[in-house]
Short mmCIF file of C-alpha atoms and ligand atoms in Angstrom, two decimals:
data_model
loop_
_atom_site.label_atom_id
_atom_site.label_comp_id
_atom_site.label_asym_id
_atom_site.label_seq_id
_atom_site.Cartn_x
_atom_site.Cartn_y
_atom_site.Cartn_z
CA MET A 1 100.60 115.93 123.70
CA LYS A 2 104.33 116.06 124.42
CA GLY A 3 106.86 118.27 122.69
CA ASN A 4 106.29 121.25 120.44
CA ILE A 5 104.46 121.53 117.17
CA ASN A 6 104.89 124.41 114.78
CA SER A 7 107.82 125.57 116.87
CA SER A 8 110.64 125.34 114.39
CA LYS A 9 111.05 127.03 111.03
CA HIS A 10 110.82 125.06 107.84
CA SER A 11 114.05 123.92 106.39
CA THR A 12 114.51 123.85 102.66
CA LEU A 13 115.53 120.74 100.79
CA PRO A 14 119.21 121.67 101.05
CA LEU A 15 120.75 121.62 97.63
CA LYS A 16 124.11 120.46 98.89
CA GLY A 17 124.52 117.02 100.34
CA GLU A 18 127.24 114.48 100.77
CA ARG A 19 126.57 112.58 97.56
CA GLY A 20 127.93 114.63 94.71
CA GLY A 21 126.09 117.76 95.84
CA GLY A 22 122.68 116.14 96.16
CA LEU A 23 120.51 114.24 98.58
CA ARG A 24 119.14 110.74 98.46
CA LEU A 25 115.36 111.09 98.40
CA VAL A 26 112.77 108.35 98.75
CA ILE A 27 109.46 109.59 97.33
CA LYS A 28 106.31 107.56 97.96
CA ILE A 29 103.39 108.22 95.64
CA GLY A 30 100.09 106.90 96.97
CA SER A 31 97.32 105.26 94.93
CA ASN A 32 95.04 108.25 95.51
CA VAL A 33 97.52 110.61 93.92
CA LEU A 34 97.67 108.49 90.77
CA THR A 35 94.00 107.65 90.37
CA ARG A 36 91.04 109.78 89.33
CA PRO A 37 87.82 109.70 91.38
CA ASP A 38 86.45 107.05 89.00
CA GLY A 39 89.47 104.85 89.74
CA LYS A 40 91.21 105.34 86.37
CA LEU A 41 94.91 106.12 86.28
CA ASP A 42 95.55 109.88 86.23
CA VAL A 43 98.19 110.01 83.52
CA THR A 44 98.37 113.82 83.56
CA ARG A 45 99.29 113.86 87.23
CA MET A 46 101.71 110.99 86.81
CA SER A 47 103.40 112.83 83.98
CA ALA A 48 103.64 116.03 86.07
CA LEU A 49 105.24 114.10 88.94
CA VAL A 50 107.71 112.47 86.56
CA ASP A 51 108.70 115.95 85.26
CA GLN A 52 109.37 117.04 88.84
CA VAL A 53 111.39 113.94 89.69
CA ALA A 54 113.46 114.60 86.56
CA TRP A 55 113.98 118.17 87.80
CA LEU A 56 115.14 116.90 91.21
CA ARG A 57 117.64 114.63 89.47
CA GLN A 58 118.88 117.58 87.40
CA GLN A 59 119.50 119.37 90.71
CA GLY A 60 121.84 116.52 91.66
CA HIS A 61 119.51 114.54 93.92
CA GLU A 62 119.17 110.78 93.81
CA VAL A 63 115.58 109.58 93.76
CA ILE A 64 114.00 106.25 94.66
CA LEU A 65 110.28 106.08 93.86
CA VAL A 66 107.91 103.92 95.86
CA SER A 67 104.77 103.87 93.75
CA SER A 68 101.40 102.40 94.60
CA GLY A 69 98.63 102.17 92.07
CA ALA A 70 99.03 98.66 90.65
CA VAL A 71 95.77 97.27 92.06
CA ALA A 72 93.81 100.43 91.20
CA CYS A 73 95.29 100.38 87.70
CA GLY A 74 94.51 96.70 87.09
CA ARG A 75 90.95 97.00 88.36
CA ARG A 76 90.17 99.30 85.43
CA GLU A 77 91.83 97.07 82.85
CA LEU A 78 89.58 94.05 83.04
CA LYS A 79 85.89 93.47 83.62
CA VAL A 80 85.47 90.17 85.47
CA ASP A 81 82.07 88.50 85.07
CA HIS A 82 82.24 86.26 88.15
CA ALA A 83 82.93 86.78 91.83
CA LEU A 84 86.56 86.83 92.98
CA ASP A 85 87.64 86.64 96.60
CA THR A 86 89.82 89.38 98.09
CA VAL A 87 93.07 87.52 97.52
CA GLU A 88 92.21 86.62 93.92
CA GLN A 89 91.25 90.23 93.19
CA ARG A 90 94.49 91.55 94.64
CA GLN A 91 96.58 89.02 92.71
CA LEU A 92 94.79 89.47 89.40
CA PHE A 93 94.55 93.26 89.45
CA SER A 94 98.07 93.87 90.72
CA ALA A 95 99.55 91.53 88.10
CA LEU A 96 97.70 93.41 85.34
CA GLY A 97 98.15 96.85 86.82
CA GLN A 98 101.85 96.68 87.71
CA VAL A 99 102.75 96.13 84.05
CA LYS A 100 100.72 99.15 83.00
CA LEU A 101 102.07 101.31 85.83
CA VAL A 102 105.72 100.59 85.20
CA GLY A 103 105.24 100.72 81.42
CA LEU A 104 103.90 104.22 81.75
CA TYR A 105 106.74 105.30 84.04
CA TYR A 106 109.16 103.82 81.50
CA ASP A 107 107.67 105.91 78.68
CA LEU A 108 107.47 109.11 80.71
CA PHE A 109 111.02 108.93 82.12
CA ARG A 110 112.41 108.02 78.70
CA GLU A 111 111.56 111.54 77.55
CA PHE A 112 114.21 112.70 80.04
CA HIS A 113 116.66 109.90 79.12
CA ILE A 114 116.20 108.45 82.59
CA HIS A 115 116.42 104.67 82.90
CA VAL A 116 114.02 103.08 85.35
CA GLY A 117 114.22 99.67 87.01
CA GLN A 118 111.47 97.80 88.79
CA VAL A 119 111.95 96.48 92.33
CA LEU A 120 109.15 94.27 93.65
CA THR A 121 109.65 93.39 97.26
CA MET A 122 108.01 91.74 100.24
CA LYS A 123 108.10 91.93 104.01
CA GLU A 124 110.31 88.90 104.47
CA ASN A 125 112.97 90.45 102.20
CA PHE A 126 113.57 92.91 105.04
CA GLN A 127 113.67 90.19 107.70
CA SER A 128 116.22 87.79 106.25
CA GLY A 129 119.79 89.13 106.35
CA GLU A 130 120.76 87.69 102.97
CA GLN A 131 117.66 88.92 101.12
CA PHE A 132 118.02 92.33 102.76
CA GLU A 133 121.67 92.55 101.63
CA ASN A 134 120.82 91.41 98.09
CA GLN A 135 118.00 93.89 97.81
CA ARG A 136 120.18 96.73 99.08
CA ALA A 137 123.03 95.76 96.76
CA CYS A 138 120.63 95.73 93.80
CA MET A 139 119.32 99.20 94.56
CA ARG A 140 122.82 100.54 95.20
CA VAL A 141 124.09 99.31 91.84
CA MET A 142 121.03 100.82 90.17
CA LEU A 143 121.69 104.21 91.77
CA GLU A 144 125.42 104.05 91.00
CA ASN A 145 124.51 103.57 87.36
CA GLY A 146 121.96 106.35 87.25
CA VAL A 147 118.96 103.99 87.14
CA LEU A 148 115.88 105.19 89.00
CA PRO A 149 114.39 102.39 91.13
CA ILE A 150 110.59 102.15 91.13
CA VAL A 151 109.56 100.05 94.10
CA ASN A 152 106.26 98.37 94.91
CA GLU A 153 105.19 95.47 97.04
CA ASN A 154 105.06 92.16 95.20
CA ASP A 155 101.29 92.11 95.48
CA THR A 156 100.91 88.86 93.54
CA VAL A 157 102.69 86.88 96.25
CA CYS A 158 102.21 89.04 99.33
CA VAL A 159 98.75 88.28 100.57
CA THR A 160 97.23 88.17 104.07
CA GLU A 161 99.79 88.16 106.88
CA LEU A 162 102.73 88.35 104.47
CA MET A 163 101.74 91.89 103.47
CA PHE A 164 103.20 95.21 104.54
CA THR A 165 100.62 97.34 106.31
CA ASP A 166 100.78 99.50 103.15
CA ASN A 167 103.30 101.28 100.96
CA ASP A 168 103.90 103.90 103.67
CA GLU A 169 105.48 101.17 105.79
CA LEU A 170 107.39 99.88 102.77
CA SER A 171 108.74 103.34 101.89
CA GLY A 172 109.92 103.81 105.49
CA LEU A 173 111.85 100.53 105.35
CA ILE A 174 113.36 101.47 101.98
CA ALA A 175 114.42 104.90 103.29
CA GLN A 176 116.19 103.27 106.24
CA MET A 177 117.71 100.44 104.20
CA MET A 178 119.10 102.91 101.64
CA GLU A 179 120.16 105.45 104.31
CA ALA A 180 118.15 108.16 102.56
CA ASP A 181 118.44 111.80 103.58
CA MET A 182 114.72 112.35 103.25
CA LEU A 183 111.44 110.47 102.84
CA ILE A 184 108.61 112.33 101.11
CA LEU A 185 105.14 110.79 101.49
CA LEU A 186 102.82 112.16 98.82
CA SER A 187 99.17 111.67 99.60
CA ASN A 188 95.94 113.54 98.81
CA ILE A 189 96.13 115.66 101.95
CA ASP A 190 98.48 118.51 102.89
CA GLY A 191 99.84 116.86 106.03
CA ILE A 192 98.71 116.29 109.61
CA PHE A 193 96.08 118.70 110.95
CA THR A 194 95.07 119.50 114.52
CA GLY A 195 91.54 118.23 113.72
CA HIS A 196 89.53 116.93 110.79
CA PRO A 197 91.06 118.47 107.63
CA ASP A 198 87.58 119.59 106.48
CA ASN A 199 87.02 121.54 109.70
CA PRO A 200 88.05 125.19 109.13
CA GLN A 201 89.26 125.38 112.76
CA SER A 202 91.87 122.69 112.09
CA GLN A 203 95.42 123.84 111.53
CA LEU A 204 98.12 122.17 109.52
CA ILE A 205 101.00 121.08 111.75
CA HIS A 206 104.09 122.45 109.98
CA SER A 207 106.90 120.80 111.84
CA VAL A 208 107.22 118.02 114.35
CA ALA A 209 110.18 117.96 116.73
CA PRO A 210 111.71 114.59 117.69
CA GLY A 211 109.75 112.85 120.45
CA THR A 212 106.48 114.70 119.78
CA ASP A 213 103.35 112.58 120.21
CA LEU A 214 100.66 113.62 117.73
CA SER A 215 98.44 110.57 118.14
CA ALA A 216 95.58 112.68 119.54
CA TYR A 217 95.34 114.43 116.16
CA ILE A 218 95.41 111.42 113.90
CA GLN A 219 92.16 110.56 112.11
CA SER A 220 91.55 106.87 111.57
CA GLU A 221 89.75 107.24 108.20
CA LYS A 222 91.42 105.75 105.15
CA SER A 223 91.61 107.18 101.69
CA ALA A 224 89.50 105.85 98.83
CA PHE A 225 91.99 103.76 96.84
CA GLY A 226 95.08 103.27 99.02
CA ARG A 227 95.51 100.85 101.90
CA GLY A 228 97.15 103.41 104.17
CA GLY A 229 95.72 106.43 105.92
CA MET A 230 97.08 109.19 108.12
CA HIS A 231 97.60 106.74 110.97
CA SER A 232 100.03 104.66 108.93
CA LYS A 233 101.77 107.77 107.59
CA TYR A 234 102.24 109.05 111.12
CA THR A 235 103.53 105.67 112.37
CA THR A 236 106.00 105.44 109.47
CA ALA A 237 107.06 109.07 109.79
CA SER A 238 107.75 108.72 113.53
CA LYS A 239 109.86 105.58 113.06
CA VAL A 240 111.85 107.04 110.19
CA GLN A 241 112.35 110.33 112.07
CA ALA A 242 113.64 108.33 115.07
CA ALA A 243 116.12 106.64 112.71
CA GLY A 244 117.54 110.10 111.90
CA ILE A 245 115.86 110.68 108.53
CA ARG A 246 113.80 113.79 107.72
CA VAL A 247 110.22 113.01 106.65
CA ILE A 248 107.78 115.22 104.77
CA ILE A 249 104.08 114.51 104.29
CA ALA A 250 102.63 116.61 101.47
CA ASN A 251 99.81 116.71 98.95
CA GLY A 252 100.76 115.06 95.65
CA GLU A 253 97.64 116.52 94.03
CA ARG A 254 99.05 120.04 94.34
CA GLU A 255 100.67 121.36 91.21
CA ASN A 256 104.49 121.38 91.30
CA ILE A 257 104.53 120.03 94.84
CA LEU A 258 108.08 118.62 94.71
CA ILE A 259 109.59 121.73 93.13
CA ASN A 260 107.73 123.97 95.57
CA LEU A 261 108.87 121.92 98.56
CA ALA A 262 112.43 122.40 97.37
CA GLU A 263 112.23 126.05 96.35
CA ARG A 264 109.59 127.69 98.53
CA PRO A 265 108.88 125.43 101.52
CA GLU A 266 107.67 128.35 103.65
CA THR A 267 104.59 128.80 101.45
CA THR A 268 104.08 125.16 100.47
CA PRO A 269 101.74 123.26 102.80
CA HIS A 270 103.31 120.17 104.36
CA THR A 271 104.17 118.52 107.66
CA GLU A 272 107.85 117.99 108.31
CA PHE A 273 109.27 115.56 110.88
CA ILE A 274 112.63 116.90 111.95
CA PRO A 275 115.15 114.21 112.91
CA LYS A 276 117.32 114.38 115.99
CA GLN A 277 120.62 116.08 115.13
N1 LIG B 1 100.89 97.87 96.48
C1 LIG B 1 99.56 98.35 96.27
C2 LIG B 1 99.36 98.79 94.82
O1 LIG B 1 100.29 99.08 94.12
C3 LIG B 1 99.23 99.58 97.10
C4 LIG B 1 99.45 99.47 98.57
C5 LIG B 1 99.02 100.76 99.29
O2 LIG B 1 97.98 101.35 98.93
O3 LIG B 1 99.72 101.22 100.17
O4 LIG B 1 98.23 98.87 94.40
#
């Protein structure tokens, strides 16, 4: 392993930034954070995360949400009595589930008088100059008008090789496209450990200096409902860190995780990738 781990102190989410006193935050919420063990949508957790995003906005931060959960959500909506292939399942369940997911966000954010807008995107939108510009312009005008973008992959169209690796990759591209100050990846694990997270000998890696290679520590297992895993989080985090954006991996199942990251980062478990100054 090159570089130092756990060598630098945690920084707080600084409450003063260049944009009207706040930061631009991209927050990715994984399918596992939003679904119960039986695969049903965890509305209580979703509601708690919405409360915290509303709090971050009250602190003057801009937030872009990248939310998974459409496929998991749709799977619970409809019992299908005949076999569907992988592509059909993804298309059917995401089409059903995305409506439910965004509808719920709409209702929850409305309590805070926050307008939300849906952005469904695909890999090629980041490859073509014109589509990239249009997408960025759309999200800029949303932010300028106080609308909170909720981004997901357009799962109905993006199948097989057209797909992002997962929403970790997508959130990394969004953070770079929107020149975010910070990307927060919320998963069901506290961050990157020096061994298997269930092994009591393993330690949480608190901070990762630029150029550090952690690949020896990355487990290849994937989580139950999401497409990503720690490997994809690490790959995304390293790329985004190299682009000069701070990245935090934290556990979205922990109560008040976003508020605690902002207010008491020293005692809130997470892994932070510190960008080159
Ligand atoms: N876009 C997929 C969904 O909303 C999730 C992709 C992922 O797990 O990263 O279900």
